[in-house]
Coordinates of C-alpha atoms and ligand atoms in Angstrom, one line a residue:
M11 CA -0.1 -0.1 0.1
S12 CA 1.2 3.4 -0.6
K13 CA 2.6 5.6 2.3
T14 CA 1.6 9.2 2.9
I15 CA 3.5 11.6 3.9
L16 CA 2.6 15.8 4.4
I17 CA 5.4 18.8 3.4
T18 CA 3.9 22.4 4.7
G19 CA 5.6 24.7 2.8
A20 CA 5.3 22.5 -0.5
S21 CA 4.9 25.6 -3.1
S22 CA 8.8 26.3 -3.1
G23 CA 12.2 25.4 -2.0
F24 CA 12.6 22.6 -0.1
G25 CA 8.8 20.8 0.5
K26 CA 8.4 21.6 -3.4
A27 CA 11.4 19.5 -3.3
I28 CA 10.5 17.1 -1.1
A29 CA 6.8 16.5 -2.7
E30 CA 8.6 15.8 -6.1
K31 CA 10.7 13.5 -4.6
F32 CA 8.8 11.1 -2.7
A33 CA 5.6 11.0 -5.2
A34 CA 8.4 10.2 -7.4
A35 CA 8.9 6.5 -5.6
G36 CA 4.7 6.4 -4.8
W37 CA 4.2 8.5 -1.9
N38 CA 1.2 10.5 -2.0
C39 CA 1.9 13.7 -0.5
I40 CA -0.5 16.3 1.3
I41 CA 0.7 19.8 0.7
T42 CA 0.7 22.7 2.1
G43 CA 1.5 26.3 2.1
R44 CA -0.6 29.9 1.7
R45 CA -0.2 30.1 -2.3
A46 CA -3.4 28.1 -3.2
E47 CA -2.2 28.4 -7.1
R48 CA 1.3 27.0 -6.8
L49 CA 0.1 24.3 -4.2
N50 CA -2.7 23.5 -6.8
E51 CA -0.5 23.2 -10.3
L52 CA 1.7 21.2 -7.7
A53 CA -1.0 18.9 -6.7
A54 CA -1.9 18.4 -10.6
Q55 CA 2.0 17.7 -12.3
L56 CA 2.5 15.4 -9.5
S57 CA -0.4 13.5 -9.9
R58 CA -0.6 13.3 -13.3
Q59 CA 3.4 13.0 -13.8
Y60 CA 3.7 9.8 -11.4
S61 CA -0.2 8.2 -11.2
I62 CA -0.5 8.8 -7.1
R63 CA -2.6 10.9 -5.3
V64 CA -2.1 14.6 -3.6
L65 CA -4.6 16.4 -1.2
P66 CA -3.6 20.2 -1.3
L67 CA -4.2 22.0 1.8
V68 CA -4.7 26.7 1.8
F69 CA -3.7 27.7 5.5
D70 CA -1.2 29.7 6.8
V71 CA 0.7 28.0 10.3
Q72 CA 0.7 31.3 12.4
D73 CA -3.5 30.5 12.2
R74 CA -4.1 27.7 15.4
D75 CA -7.7 27.4 14.5
A76 CA -7.3 27.4 10.7
V77 CA -4.3 24.8 11.6
A78 CA -6.3 22.4 13.6
T79 CA -9.2 22.8 10.9
A80 CA -7.4 22.1 8.0
I81 CA -5.1 19.2 9.3
G82 CA -8.4 17.7 12.0
Q83 CA -11.0 17.7 9.0
I84 CA -8.1 15.4 7.2
P85 CA -10.8 12.6 5.2
A86 CA -10.7 9.4 6.7
D87 CA -8.9 8.0 3.3
W88 CA -5.7 10.7 3.8
Q89 CA -5.4 10.2 7.3
Q90 CA -3.0 6.7 7.4
I91 CA 0.0 9.5 7.7
D92 CA 3.5 8.0 7.6
I93 CA 5.7 10.8 7.4
L94 CA 4.8 15.0 8.8
V95 CA 7.6 17.3 7.7
N96 CA 8.1 20.2 9.5
N97 CA 9.3 22.4 6.8
A98 CA 7.3 26.3 6.2
G99 CA 9.6 29.1 7.8
L100 CA 11.1 32.1 6.4
A101 CA 13.4 34.7 7.8
L102 CA 12.9 38.4 7.7
G103 CA 15.6 40.7 8.2
R104 CA 18.9 40.9 8.7
D105 CA 19.4 44.0 11.2
P106 CA 20.9 44.7 14.4
F107 CA 18.8 43.8 17.0
D108 CA 18.1 47.0 18.2
Q109 CA 16.7 47.6 14.5
A110 CA 15.2 45.0 13.8
S111 CA 11.2 45.1 13.4
L112 CA 8.8 43.6 15.9
N113 CA 6.4 43.2 13.1
D114 CA 9.7 40.6 11.0
W115 CA 10.0 38.8 14.8
D116 CA 6.7 37.7 15.5
T117 CA 6.2 36.8 12.0
M118 CA 9.4 34.5 12.2
I119 CA 8.5 33.1 15.9
N120 CA 4.9 32.7 14.8
T121 CA 5.6 30.7 11.9
N122 CA 9.0 28.9 12.4
V123 CA 8.5 27.6 16.2
K124 CA 4.3 28.3 17.4
G125 CA 3.3 27.3 13.6
L126 CA 5.5 24.0 13.8
M127 CA 3.9 23.5 17.1
Y128 CA 0.2 23.8 16.2
V129 CA 0.9 21.3 12.7
T130 CA 2.7 18.8 15.0
K131 CA -0.1 18.9 17.6
A132 CA -3.0 18.7 15.0
V133 CA -1.3 15.9 13.0
L134 CA -0.3 13.7 16.4
P135 CA -3.2 11.9 17.5
Y136 CA -3.2 10.0 13.6
L137 CA 0.6 8.8 14.4
I138 CA -0.5 8.4 17.7
N139 CA -3.4 6.3 16.6
R140 CA -1.0 3.7 14.4
Q141 CA 1.6 4.0 17.0
K142 CA 4.1 4.7 14.9
G143 CA 5.4 7.6 12.4
H144 CA 8.2 10.0 12.1
I145 CA 8.3 13.6 12.0
I146 CA 11.2 15.7 10.7
N147 CA 11.6 18.9 11.4
I148 CA 13.6 21.2 9.2
G149 CA 16.2 23.5 11.6
S150 CA 19.3 25.6 10.2
T151 CA 22.8 26.0 10.7
A152 CA 21.0 29.0 12.3
A153 CA 19.6 26.5 15.1
K154 CA 23.1 25.8 16.0
E155 CA 25.0 29.1 15.5
V156 CA 24.3 32.3 16.3
Y157 CA 25.6 34.8 13.8
K158 CA 25.4 38.5 13.6
E159 CA 22.3 40.1 12.8
G160 CA 20.4 36.7 12.6
N161 CA 19.0 37.4 16.4
A162 CA 15.1 36.4 16.0
Y163 CA 15.7 34.5 13.2
C164 CA 18.2 32.3 14.7
A165 CA 16.7 31.9 18.0
S166 CA 13.7 30.4 16.7
K167 CA 16.0 28.1 14.8
H168 CA 17.7 27.4 18.1
A169 CA 14.2 26.7 19.2
V170 CA 13.2 24.0 16.3
D171 CA 16.7 22.0 17.9
A172 CA 15.2 22.0 21.0
L173 CA 11.4 21.3 20.4
S174 CA 13.1 18.5 17.9
K175 CA 14.8 17.7 21.3
A176 CA 11.5 17.3 23.3
M177 CA 9.5 15.6 21.0
R178 CA 12.3 13.0 20.7
I179 CA 11.8 12.3 24.6
D180 CA 8.1 12.5 25.1
L181 CA 6.8 10.3 21.7
L182 CA 9.2 8.0 22.6
P183 CA 6.5 5.9 23.8
H184 CA 4.7 6.3 20.6
H185 CA 7.3 4.8 18.1
I186 CA 7.6 7.9 16.5
K187 CA 11.2 9.0 14.7
V188 CA 11.9 12.5 15.1
T189 CA 14.7 13.6 13.1
A190 CA 16.2 17.3 12.9
I191 CA 17.9 18.2 9.7
H192 CA 19.8 21.1 9.4
P193 CA 20.8 22.6 5.9
G194 CA 23.2 25.7 5.8
A195 CA 22.7 28.4 2.4
A196 CA 20.5 27.3 0.0
E197 CA 19.4 28.7 -3.0
T198 CA 15.4 28.9 -2.9
E199 CA 12.8 32.0 -2.5
F200 CA 14.5 31.9 0.9
S201 CA 16.5 34.8 0.7
M202 CA 14.3 37.0 -1.6
V203 CA 11.6 36.6 1.7
R204 CA 14.9 37.8 3.7
F205 CA 15.2 40.7 2.2
K206 CA 11.8 41.5 1.4
G207 CA 12.1 41.0 -3.0
D208 CA 15.4 42.5 -2.9
Q209 CA 16.6 40.3 -6.4
E210 CA 20.4 42.0 -5.9
K211 CA 20.9 41.3 -2.4
A212 CA 19.5 38.1 -2.2
N213 CA 21.6 37.1 -5.5
L214 CA 24.7 38.0 -3.1
V215 CA 23.7 35.5 -0.7
Y216 CA 24.5 32.9 -3.2
E217 CA 27.8 34.2 -5.5
G218 CA 30.8 33.0 -5.6
Y219 CA 30.4 29.3 -4.5
K220 CA 27.6 26.0 -5.4
A221 CA 25.1 26.6 -2.3
L222 CA 23.3 23.4 -1.6
Q223 CA 20.0 23.4 -3.8
A224 CA 16.7 22.0 -2.8
E225 CA 16.9 18.9 -4.2
D226 CA 19.5 17.5 -2.3
I227 CA 17.8 18.4 0.8
A228 CA 14.9 16.5 -1.2
E229 CA 17.9 13.8 -1.0
I230 CA 18.8 13.5 2.4
L231 CA 15.5 13.7 4.0
F232 CA 14.4 10.8 2.0
Y233 CA 17.0 9.1 2.7
A234 CA 15.9 9.6 6.0
A235 CA 12.7 8.7 5.2
N236 CA 13.7 5.4 4.3
L237 CA 15.4 3.5 7.1
P238 CA 14.9 0.7 8.5
E239 CA 11.7 1.1 11.3
H240 CA 14.4 0.6 14.0
V241 CA 17.2 3.4 13.0
C242 CA 16.6 7.0 13.6
I243 CA 18.8 9.8 12.2
N244 CA 18.1 12.0 15.9
D245 CA 20.2 15.1 14.2
L246 CA 21.9 16.0 10.8
V247 CA 23.9 19.6 10.0
V248 CA 24.1 19.5 6.0
T249 CA 26.1 22.3 4.1
C250 CA 27.6 22.7 0.9
L251 CA 31.0 21.7 0.1
A252 CA 32.2 25.4 0.6
Q253 CA 30.4 25.7 3.6
A254 CA 32.2 25.2 7.5
N255 CA 29.1 26.6 9.3
S256 CA 27.8 29.8 10.1
Y257 CA 30.4 32.1 10.2
Y258 CA 33.0 30.7 7.6
T259 CA 31.9 29.7 3.8
H260 CA 34.4 29.8 0.9
K261 CA 34.1 32.3 -2.1
Ligands
LIG317 P1 11.5 29.4 0.2 O1 10.8 30.5 0.8 O2 11.5 28.7 -0.8 O3 10.5 28.0 0.6 C1 9.0 28.3 2.0 C2 7.7 27.3 2.4 O4 7.5 27.9 3.3 C3 7.1 28.1 1.2 O5 6.0 26.7 0.5 C4 5.7 29.0 2.5 O6 4.2 28.7 1.3 C5 6.1 28.6 3.0 N1 5.5 29.3 4.7 C6 6.1 30.1 4.7 N2 5.6 30.7 6.0 C7 4.7 29.9 6.1 C8 3.2 30.3 6.7 N3 3.0 31.1 7.3 N4 2.6 29.4 6.4 C9 2.3 28.2 5.7 N5 3.7 28.3 4.8 C10 4.5 28.9 4.7 O7 12.4 28.8 1.7 P2 13.0 27.1 1.7 O8 12.6 25.9 0.8 O9 15.0 27.5 1.3 O10 12.8 27.5 3.5 C11 12.3 26.1 3.8 C12 12.7 26.0 5.6 O11 14.2 25.9 5.0 C13 11.9 26.9 6.4 O12 11.9 26.4 8.0 C14 13.6 27.6 6.3 O13 14.2 28.7 7.3 C15 15.1 26.6 6.2 N6 16.1 26.6 5.8 C16 16.4 27.3 4.7 C17 17.7 27.8 4.6 C18 18.2 28.2 3.3 O14 19.7 28.6 3.3 N7 17.5 28.3 1.7 C19 18.6 26.6 5.2 C20 18.4 26.6 6.3 C21 17.1 25.9 6.4 P3 3.4 29.4 0.9 O15 4.4 31.0 1.0 O16 2.9 29.2 0.1 O17 3.1 30.4 2.3
LIG318 C1 19.0 29.9 6.4 C2 20.5 29.5 6.7 O1 22.5 31.3 7.1 O2 20.5 32.1 6.6 O3 18.4 29.0 7.4 O4 20.9 31.1 8.9 S1 21.2 30.9 7.3

């Protein structure tokens, strides 16, 4: 029987590449995000190309009620979820602590931390009911190191690191695996979002070296998701060859 993966933030970047990778391997996909048109297009493409089922769900992970409703009302024949990928997230701005915007801070914390918690809480009854499942959280190298002007983004990803550890402990009795994958710089829409549409600033982030690509993360996640039942990768930091950590990139 086909397996099912639920991926948040599947309208671009890592999430989209993860959906493509799993769909190609015959998995049914629940894809979520705020941009309905992109999700519907992806759903149509994947179901046509790979003869799998795709369920697009449009909601903002920051909206607690919308999350509970969308996930709580998943049709019965979609409730056998094998993997949840908590990927939806963003950085907004790169400003010194004293100059950063409170709105940006709120959005990052509400999306990267609270959104991840809301989605996980909503999906867990389906996993607990089956006494199995795998939660894969997308952290960041920013979950491990705090860099200049990274303040709230780094804090939000440190929280993802802590929450992954907490889930791993508390969900032990339910046989649920918890994996945190922490990518370094990756060429997605991430920097366009961070720099609020400033293409020049976004391009600079990836100039002079070969950054990670979304497909690299999809490949790694697919590997982590397909290990034997008793094996769980807990924590994985992944950078491109040119990057050692948050501070050193050879350009
Ligand atoms: P993208 O901007 O390409 O994708 C982000 C995804 O998150 C989109 O699908 C977006 O969908 C979704 N999203 C953002 N906010 C919300 C929200 N409030 N509700 C629902 N969905 C939301 O960036 P990446 O693919 O790079 O980012 C994915 C994750 O990887 C993030 O958590 C990011 O922090 C993390 N990461 C990224 C790295 C990088 O360098 N690119 C490195 C390390 C970690 P929509 O806009 O349709 O809602
Ligand atoms: C994204 C990578 O270095 O911009 O999480 O924090 S970085």
